[in-house]
């Protein structure tokens, strides 16, 4: 009943996403608890809401159901469609902090390269330890890079693309929520190093957290998304050749 | 008009990125071509930073909300990962912490090394 009504109406998903996110930001400001990360709280709240009320994900995500079975696009996907232009705009903070790239080229590329290599090696080690199939292993290889590149890598290597997407998202959420603690734990406090760590480990979701730490962190994290993504394209194809 | 002009520039670069993705047979998405292209345009001053900054900053502020839709979609794709959900979670937690620590510590060490080299050169 509820589902039928909502699937005949436009803008439900946009409204729900915006309203829940604004509330989640308010909740964190009020409580000052970093575990109440607005992205995490919004996702969990909306998942529960959809599961409890039985509203279809497709109606929430893609909007009103048209007569021909397509959706009108006025759901949460409206925000998702802004992701490519937003990634393009990450060039702006990077441009403004270009002097750091010129000052520490070795540290920046060395850091991202070691992080990417550590990521792929540890995925290999744990996949062997858990006795995963080769298909499951290559599915997880691109888990730390931006979704758009990760999907392509997974497809190329013969992984399960939908699981790759899920693992990229969970990695992003986890990195976004825990970045502050991890950086403090390992005493990573140089703004350039903080940004590189966030972007290399948790792509764009890490970058939106790096923004909270400062503008240098944001710029370096944005740079890491691109560099780590490109390095993973090359390195993952080498790692995929390993069999056990 | 200022915002319309900014949106148009950002959309043009995004479109050019998608076009490059179509033309070049590599698994690199249009957004990354677009990021590099935008950086080149800013560095060459073909696009001035003031011509994209206010819309760009606004979009970056909104970025987390763009992930809500696909994340909520995890409830729909449950079937595809339910068979190895525990190993996935362990791998994600361990490798994300490790990647963040290694990247941060290695770059921090190298920054100190580069700064020392710089000081050394200044002293000579």
Tab-separated table of C-alpha atoms in Angstrom:
chain	number	residue	atom	x	y	z
A	1	UNK	CA	0.000	0.000	0.000
A	2	UNK	CA	2.663	2.466	1.145
A	3	UNK	CA	4.956	1.146	-1.531
A	4	UNK	CA	2.335	1.625	-4.246
A	5	UNK	CA	1.620	5.197	-3.180
A	6	UNK	CA	5.302	6.125	-3.009
A	7	UNK	CA	6.149	4.485	-6.328
A	8	UNK	CA	3.609	6.787	-7.979
A	9	UNK	CA	5.179	9.935	-6.496
A	10	UNK	CA	8.329	11.866	-7.441
A	11	UNK	CA	11.017	13.286	-5.091
A	12	UNK	CA	10.522	10.871	-2.156
A	13	UNK	CA	14.133	9.587	-2.168
A	14	UNK	CA	15.663	13.064	-2.529
A	15	UNK	CA	13.555	14.385	0.324
A	16	UNK	CA	14.197	11.407	2.616
A	17	UNK	CA	17.980	11.418	1.989
A	18	UNK	CA	18.267	15.178	2.527
A	19	UNK	CA	16.089	15.199	5.647
A	20	UNK	CA	17.821	12.228	7.320
A	21	UNK	CA	21.292	13.578	6.481
A	22	UNK	CA	20.505	17.045	7.878
A	23	UNK	CA	19.178	15.416	11.068
A	24	UNK	CA	22.295	13.228	11.304
A	25	UNK	CA	24.600	16.261	10.984
A	26	UNK	CA	22.586	18.006	13.696
A	27	UNK	CA	22.780	14.903	15.909
A	28	UNK	CA	26.574	14.795	15.650
A	29	UNK	CA	26.916	18.530	16.357
A	30	UNK	CA	24.715	18.094	19.427
A	31	UNK	CA	26.420	14.975	20.827
A	32	UNK	CA	29.978	15.554	19.511
A	33	UNK	CA	30.409	11.772	19.200
A	34	UNK	CA	32.582	10.764	16.247
A	35	UNK	CA	30.935	7.322	16.034
A	36	UNK	CA	27.720	9.166	15.067
A	37	UNK	CA	29.240	9.874	11.663
A	38	UNK	CA	26.476	11.528	9.565
A	39	UNK	CA	27.069	9.256	6.565
A	40	UNK	CA	26.931	6.097	8.707
A	41	UNK	CA	23.899	7.250	10.705
A	42	UNK	CA	21.985	8.269	7.556
A	43	UNK	CA	22.665	4.957	5.807
A	44	UNK	CA	21.712	2.811	8.786
A	45	UNK	CA	18.575	4.868	9.511
A	46	UNK	CA	17.361	4.670	5.915
A	47	UNK	CA	18.163	0.948	5.625
A	48	UNK	CA	16.125	0.256	8.764
A	49	UNK	CA	13.304	2.473	7.540
A	50	UNK	CA	13.101	0.666	4.198
A	51	UNK	CA	13.315	-2.785	5.788
A	52	UNK	CA	10.645	-1.996	8.403
A	53	UNK	CA	8.176	-0.271	6.076
A	54	UNK	CA	8.780	-2.571	3.101
A	55	UNK	CA	9.386	0.351	0.722
A	56	UNK	CA	11.286	-0.885	-2.348
A	57	UNK	CA	14.924	0.185	-2.621
A	58	UNK	CA	14.340	0.943	-6.311
A	59	UNK	CA	11.625	3.476	-5.436
A	60	UNK	CA	13.852	5.153	-2.841
A	61	UNK	CA	16.916	5.132	-5.102
A	62	UNK	CA	15.447	5.775	-8.553
A	63	UNK	CA	12.168	7.620	-7.866
A	64	UNK	CA	8.674	7.368	-9.281
A	65	UNK	CA	7.845	4.272	-11.292
A	66	UNK	CA	6.778	5.176	-14.840
A	67	UNK	CA	4.201	3.191	-16.849
A	68	UNK	CA	6.952	1.583	-18.960
A	69	UNK	CA	8.757	0.210	-15.871
A	70	UNK	CA	11.507	2.856	-15.798
A	71	UNK	CA	11.974	5.292	-12.916
A	72	UNK	CA	11.946	9.084	-13.187
A	73	UNK	CA	15.320	9.561	-11.435
A	74	UNK	CA	14.010	11.722	-8.577
A	75	UNK	CA	15.363	9.422	-5.859
A	76	UNK	CA	18.649	9.266	-3.971
A	77	UNK	CA	20.374	8.673	-7.334
A	78	UNK	CA	19.896	12.410	-7.912
A	79	UNK	CA	22.733	13.019	-5.407
A	80	UNK	CA	24.757	10.091	-6.720
A	81	UNK	CA	24.731	11.649	-10.193
A	82	UNK	CA	26.712	14.586	-8.793
A	83	UNK	CA	29.633	12.313	-7.906
A	84	UNK	CA	31.524	12.636	-11.213
A	85	UNK	CA	31.390	16.462	-11.323
A	86	UNK	CA	32.380	16.495	-7.634
A	87	UNK	CA	35.395	14.250	-8.278
A	88	UNK	CA	36.357	16.629	-11.107
A	89	UNK	CA	36.134	19.501	-8.591
A	90	UNK	CA	38.641	17.759	-6.276
A	91	UNK	CA	41.156	19.289	-8.709
A	92	UNK	CA	40.380	22.682	-7.110
A	93	UNK	CA	41.758	22.026	-3.570
A	94	UNK	CA	44.602	20.111	-5.223
A	95	UNK	CA	45.450	23.089	-7.449
A	96	UNK	CA	45.397	25.420	-4.444
A	97	UNK	CA	47.848	23.158	-2.608
A	98	UNK	CA	50.033	22.356	-5.607
A	99	UNK	CA	53.099	23.728	-3.836
A	100	UNK	CA	53.011	20.659	-1.535
A	101	UNK	CA	53.051	18.320	-4.507
A	102	UNK	CA	56.142	20.118	-5.788
A	103	UNK	CA	57.736	20.170	-2.344
A	104	UNK	CA	57.251	16.496	-1.385
A	105	UNK	CA	56.973	14.492	-4.627
A	106	UNK	CA	58.926	11.527	-3.223
A	107	UNK	CA	56.914	11.356	0.003
A	108	UNK	CA	53.611	11.632	-1.831
A	109	UNK	CA	54.226	8.982	-4.482
A	110	UNK	CA	56.262	6.773	-2.142
A	111	UNK	CA	53.520	6.896	0.487
A	112	UNK	CA	50.694	6.109	-1.918
A	113	UNK	CA	52.699	3.346	-3.611
A	114	UNK	CA	53.598	1.637	-0.321
A	115	UNK	CA	50.013	1.940	0.911
A	116	UNK	CA	48.624	0.445	-2.291
A	117	UNK	CA	51.164	-2.390	-2.211
A	118	UNK	CA	50.410	-3.072	1.480
A	119	UNK	CA	46.693	-3.131	0.715
A	120	UNK	CA	46.976	-5.631	-2.157
A	121	UNK	CA	49.491	-7.836	-0.309
A	122	UNK	CA	47.340	-8.027	2.811
A	123	UNK	CA	44.246	-8.875	0.733
A	124	UNK	CA	46.259	-11.688	-0.858
A	125	UNK	CA	47.490	-12.958	2.522
A	126	UNK	CA	44.048	-12.931	4.131
A	127	UNK	CA	42.376	-14.470	1.078
A	128	UNK	CA	44.813	-17.393	1.304
A	129	UNK	CA	44.261	-17.604	5.083
A	130	UNK	CA	40.462	-17.710	4.633
A	131	UNK	CA	40.857	-20.108	1.714
A	132	UNK	CA	38.758	-17.888	-0.552
A	133	UNK	CA	38.258	-18.838	-4.193
A	134	UNK	CA	40.293	-16.973	-6.802
A	135	UNK	CA	37.075	-15.276	-7.945
A	136	UNK	CA	36.367	-13.987	-4.418
A	137	UNK	CA	39.992	-12.829	-4.098
A	138	UNK	CA	40.003	-10.727	-7.270
A	139	UNK	CA	36.587	-9.376	-6.254
A	140	UNK	CA	38.162	-7.826	-3.155
A	141	UNK	CA	41.426	-6.573	-4.752
A	142	UNK	CA	39.994	-3.175	-5.817
A	143	UNK	CA	38.219	-2.578	-2.483
A	144	UNK	CA	40.164	0.560	-1.480
A	145	UNK	CA	39.766	2.530	-4.710
A	146	UNK	CA	36.994	4.717	-6.055
A	147	UNK	CA	33.890	2.780	-7.159
A	148	UNK	CA	34.071	3.788	-10.804
A	149	UNK	CA	37.622	2.432	-11.262
A	150	UNK	CA	37.028	-0.513	-8.914
A	151	UNK	CA	34.091	-1.776	-10.961
A	152	UNK	CA	36.217	-1.738	-14.099
A	153	UNK	CA	39.109	-3.551	-12.402
A	154	UNK	CA	36.809	-6.214	-10.927
A	155	UNK	CA	35.152	-6.814	-14.287
A	156	UNK	CA	38.526	-7.037	-16.030
A	157	UNK	CA	39.833	-9.607	-13.528
A	158	UNK	CA	36.668	-11.709	-13.552
A	159	UNK	CA	35.396	-10.731	-10.081
A	160	UNK	CA	31.831	-10.379	-8.774
A	161	UNK	CA	31.190	-6.722	-9.590
A	162	UNK	CA	28.260	-6.181	-7.190
A	163	UNK	CA	30.305	-7.589	-4.288
A	164	UNK	CA	33.233	-5.347	-5.263
A	165	UNK	CA	30.914	-2.346	-5.074
A	166	UNK	CA	29.624	-3.475	-1.670
A	167	UNK	CA	33.165	-3.946	-0.321
A	168	UNK	CA	34.263	-0.539	-1.671
A	169	UNK	CA	31.331	1.090	0.096
A	170	UNK	CA	31.925	-0.699	3.406
A	171	UNK	CA	35.649	0.162	3.192
A	172	UNK	CA	34.729	3.810	2.604
A	173	UNK	CA	32.285	3.937	5.508
A	174	UNK	CA	34.759	2.184	7.818
A	175	UNK	CA	37.615	4.492	6.783
A	176	UNK	CA	35.422	7.562	7.063
A	177	UNK	CA	34.303	6.683	10.594
A	178	UNK	CA	37.646	5.459	11.962
A	179	UNK	CA	40.182	7.753	10.204
A	180	UNK	CA	40.526	10.091	13.199
A	181	UNK	CA	41.310	7.228	15.583
A	182	UNK	CA	43.666	5.361	13.244
A	183	UNK	CA	45.709	8.484	12.468
A	184	UNK	CA	45.984	9.290	16.159
A	185	UNK	CA	46.882	5.693	17.075
A	186	UNK	CA	49.813	5.624	14.631
A	187	UNK	CA	50.797	9.244	15.405
A	188	UNK	CA	50.285	10.357	11.827
A	189	UNK	CA	49.990	14.106	12.279
A	190	UNK	CA	51.652	15.773	9.297
A	191	UNK	CA	48.759	17.228	7.242
A	192	UNK	CA	50.168	15.848	3.969
A	193	UNK	CA	50.581	12.331	5.421
A	194	UNK	CA	47.088	12.448	6.991
A	195	UNK	CA	45.480	13.302	3.660
A	196	UNK	CA	47.405	10.655	1.721
A	197	UNK	CA	46.440	8.013	4.294
A	198	UNK	CA	42.718	8.856	4.103
A	199	UNK	CA	42.530	8.910	0.305
A	200	UNK	CA	44.664	5.815	-0.304
A	201	UNK	CA	42.803	3.680	2.253
A	202	UNK	CA	39.238	4.916	1.773
A	203	UNK	CA	38.901	6.766	-1.571
A	204	UNK	CA	36.285	9.561	-1.784
A	205	UNK	CA	34.638	8.705	1.539
A	206	UNK	CA	38.042	9.042	3.217
A	207	UNK	CA	38.457	12.350	1.399
A	208	UNK	CA	35.215	13.764	2.716
A	209	UNK	CA	36.522	12.935	6.213
A	210	UNK	CA	39.972	14.415	5.410
A	211	UNK	CA	38.167	17.677	4.680
A	212	UNK	CA	37.231	17.858	8.371
A	213	UNK	CA	40.938	17.758	9.297
A	214	UNK	CA	41.932	20.662	7.019
A	215	UNK	CA	42.405	21.910	3.471
A	216	UNK	CA	45.875	20.378	2.929
A	217	UNK	CA	44.526	17.000	4.078
A	218	UNK	CA	41.595	17.362	1.690
A	219	UNK	CA	43.815	18.217	-1.284
A	220	UNK	CA	46.255	15.350	-0.655
A	221	UNK	CA	43.414	12.899	-0.137
A	222	UNK	CA	41.818	13.936	-3.429
A	223	UNK	CA	45.147	13.399	-5.169
A	224	UNK	CA	45.453	9.932	-3.590
A	225	UNK	CA	42.101	8.819	-5.040
A	226	UNK	CA	43.444	9.312	-8.543
A	227	UNK	CA	47.003	8.040	-7.980
A	228	UNK	CA	46.011	5.013	-5.863
A	229	UNK	CA	43.226	4.181	-8.334
A	230	UNK	CA	45.616	4.227	-11.297
A	231	UNK	CA	48.305	2.250	-9.432
A	232	UNK	CA	45.714	-0.361	-8.475
A	233	UNK	CA	44.648	-0.782	-12.109
A	234	UNK	CA	48.214	-1.830	-12.926
A	235	UNK	CA	49.168	-3.706	-9.725
A	236	UNK	CA	45.881	-5.604	-9.321
A	237	UNK	CA	46.339	-7.261	-12.704
A	238	UNK	CA	49.740	-8.542	-11.509
A	239	UNK	CA	48.304	-9.714	-8.163
A	240	UNK	CA	45.447	-11.460	-9.975
A	241	UNK	CA	47.961	-13.828	-11.626
A	242	UNK	CA	48.838	-15.333	-8.233
A	243	UNK	CA	47.132	-18.680	-7.672
A	244	UNK	CA	47.081	-21.013	-4.669
B	1	UNK	CA	24.657	33.887	-13.846
B	2	UNK	CA	27.899	33.298	-11.948
B	3	UNK	CA	26.733	29.889	-10.723
B	4	UNK	CA	25.349	28.902	-14.093
B	5	UNK	CA	28.730	29.682	-15.636
B	6	UNK	CA	30.515	27.631	-12.967
B	7	UNK	CA	28.145	24.686	-13.394
B	8	UNK	CA	28.619	24.830	-17.158
B	9	UNK	CA	32.424	24.700	-16.883
B	10	UNK	CA	32.285	21.774	-14.420
B	11	UNK	CA	29.756	19.946	-16.616
B	12	UNK	CA	31.900	20.541	-19.706
B	13	UNK	CA	34.977	19.039	-18.020
B	14	UNK	CA	32.899	16.091	-16.718
B	15	UNK	CA	31.569	15.519	-20.244
B	16	UNK	CA	35.072	15.702	-21.726
B	17	UNK	CA	36.180	13.142	-19.117
B	18	UNK	CA	33.382	10.769	-20.137
B	19	UNK	CA	34.310	11.275	-23.785
B	20	UNK	CA	37.949	10.372	-23.055
B	21	UNK	CA	36.751	7.281	-21.184
B	22	UNK	CA	34.826	6.241	-24.295
B	23	UNK	CA	37.782	6.849	-26.606
B	24	UNK	CA	40.597	5.318	-24.503
B	25	UNK	CA	40.260	1.547	-23.884
B	26	UNK	CA	41.458	1.529	-20.231
B	27	UNK	CA	39.451	0.799	-17.044
B	28	UNK	CA	39.798	4.440	-15.954
B	29	UNK	CA	36.510	6.259	-15.327
B	30	UNK	CA	35.578	9.623	-16.816
B	31	UNK	CA	35.732	11.261	-13.387
B	32	UNK	CA	39.502	10.637	-13.126
B	33	UNK	CA	40.176	11.947	-16.648
B	34	UNK	CA	38.022	14.920	-15.649
B	35	UNK	CA	40.001	15.529	-12.443
B	36	UNK	CA	43.307	15.529	-14.343
B	37	UNK	CA	41.847	17.698	-17.108
B	38	UNK	CA	40.471	20.234	-14.600
B	39	UNK	CA	43.866	20.374	-12.883
B	40	UNK	CA	45.609	21.025	-16.223
B	41	UNK	CA	43.071	23.747	-17.103
B	42	UNK	CA	43.669	25.445	-13.744
B	43	UNK	CA	47.462	25.143	-14.006
B	44	UNK	CA	47.487	26.670	-17.494
B	45	UNK	CA	45.044	29.412	-16.312
B	46	UNK	CA	42.637	28.554	-19.140
B	47	UNK	CA	40.131	28.194	-16.309
B	48	UNK	CA	40.698	30.518	-13.380
B	49	UNK	CA	40.097	29.082	-9.930
B	50	UNK	CA	37.495	31.801	-9.141
B	51	UNK	CA	35.471	30.583	-12.131
B	52	UNK	CA	34.744	27.202	-10.521
B	53	UNK	CA	35.513	27.613	-6.828
B	54	UNK	CA	32.215	28.477	-5.203
B	55	UNK	CA	30.236	25.696	-6.940
B	56	UNK	CA	33.170	23.284	-6.566
B	57	UNK	CA	33.467	23.851	-2.816
B	58	UNK	CA	29.732	23.473	-2.435
B	59	UNK	CA	29.743	20.155	-4.279
B	60	UNK	CA	32.668	18.818	-2.203
B	61	UNK	CA	30.837	19.768	1.016
B	62	UNK	CA	27.846	17.738	-0.175
B	63	UNK	CA	29.956	14.730	-1.132
B	64	UNK	CA	29.019	12.330	1.724
B	65	UNK	CA	25.318	12.536	0.842
B	66	UNK	CA	26.118	11.206	-2.649
B	67	UNK	CA	27.155	7.863	-1.094
B	68	UNK	CA	23.913	7.329	0.827
B	69	UNK	CA	21.920	5.886	-2.099
B	70	UNK	CA	24.461	3.230	-3.174
B	71	UNK	CA	25.232	2.282	0.460
B	72	UNK	CA	21.552	1.727	1.252
B	73	UNK	CA	21.599	-0.542	-1.832
B	74	UNK	CA	23.573	-3.078	0.231
B	75	UNK	CA	20.193	-4.332	1.522
B	76	UNK	CA	19.236	-5.188	-2.061
B	77	UNK	CA	22.473	-6.961	-3.103
B	78	UNK	CA	22.648	-9.081	0.096
B	79	UNK	CA	22.352	-12.336	-1.904
B	80	UNK	CA	25.609	-11.627	-3.752
B	81	UNK	CA	27.831	-11.376	-0.657
B	82	UNK	CA	26.053	-13.394	2.056
B	83	UNK	CA	28.200	-16.500	1.386
B	84	UNK	CA	31.474	-14.912	2.479
B	85	UNK	CA	30.363	-11.963	4.538
B	86	UNK	CA	32.630	-12.737	7.537
B	87	UNK	CA	35.927	-12.975	5.573
B	88	UNK	CA	34.924	-9.808	3.667
B	89	UNK	CA	34.407	-7.866	6.892
B	90	UNK	CA	37.669	-9.079	8.446
B	91	UNK	CA	39.600	-8.291	5.242
B	92	UNK	CA	38.053	-4.824	5.012
B	93	UNK	CA	38.805	-3.900	8.620
B	94	UNK	CA	42.382	-5.256	8.651
B	95	UNK	CA	43.478	-4.000	5.230
B	96	UNK	CA	41.911	-0.552	5.641
B	97	UNK	CA	43.675	0.059	8.963
B	98	UNK	CA	46.927	-1.323	7.521
B	99	UNK	CA	46.716	0.725	4.300
B	100	UNK	CA	46.012	3.918	6.220
B	101	UNK	CA	48.863	3.285	8.661
B	102	UNK	CA	51.437	2.300	6.002
B	103	UNK	CA	50.579	5.211	3.690
B	104	UNK	CA	50.647	7.724	6.535
B	105	UNK	CA	53.809	6.441	8.219
B	106	UNK	CA	55.842	5.981	5.011
B	107	UNK	CA	54.915	9.419	3.657
B	108	UNK	CA	55.529	11.054	7.050
B	109	UNK	CA	58.993	9.451	7.205
B	110	UNK	CA	59.778	10.525	3.638
B	111	UNK	CA	58.595	14.090	4.321
B	112	UNK	CA	61.062	14.344	7.203
B	113	UNK	CA	63.780	12.930	4.936
B	114	UNK	CA	62.985	15.473	2.195
B	115	UNK	CA	62.895	18.312	4.713
B	116	UNK	CA	66.262	17.287	6.120
B	117	UNK	CA	67.742	17.155	2.619
B	118	UNK	CA	66.318	20.620	1.985
B	119	UNK	CA	67.893	21.978	5.193
B	120	UNK	CA	71.176	20.379	4.280
B	121	UNK	CA	71.122	22.065	0.880
B	122	UNK	CA	70.246	25.410	2.454
B	123	UNK	CA	73.144	25.080	4.894
B	124	UNK	CA	75.709	24.516	2.167
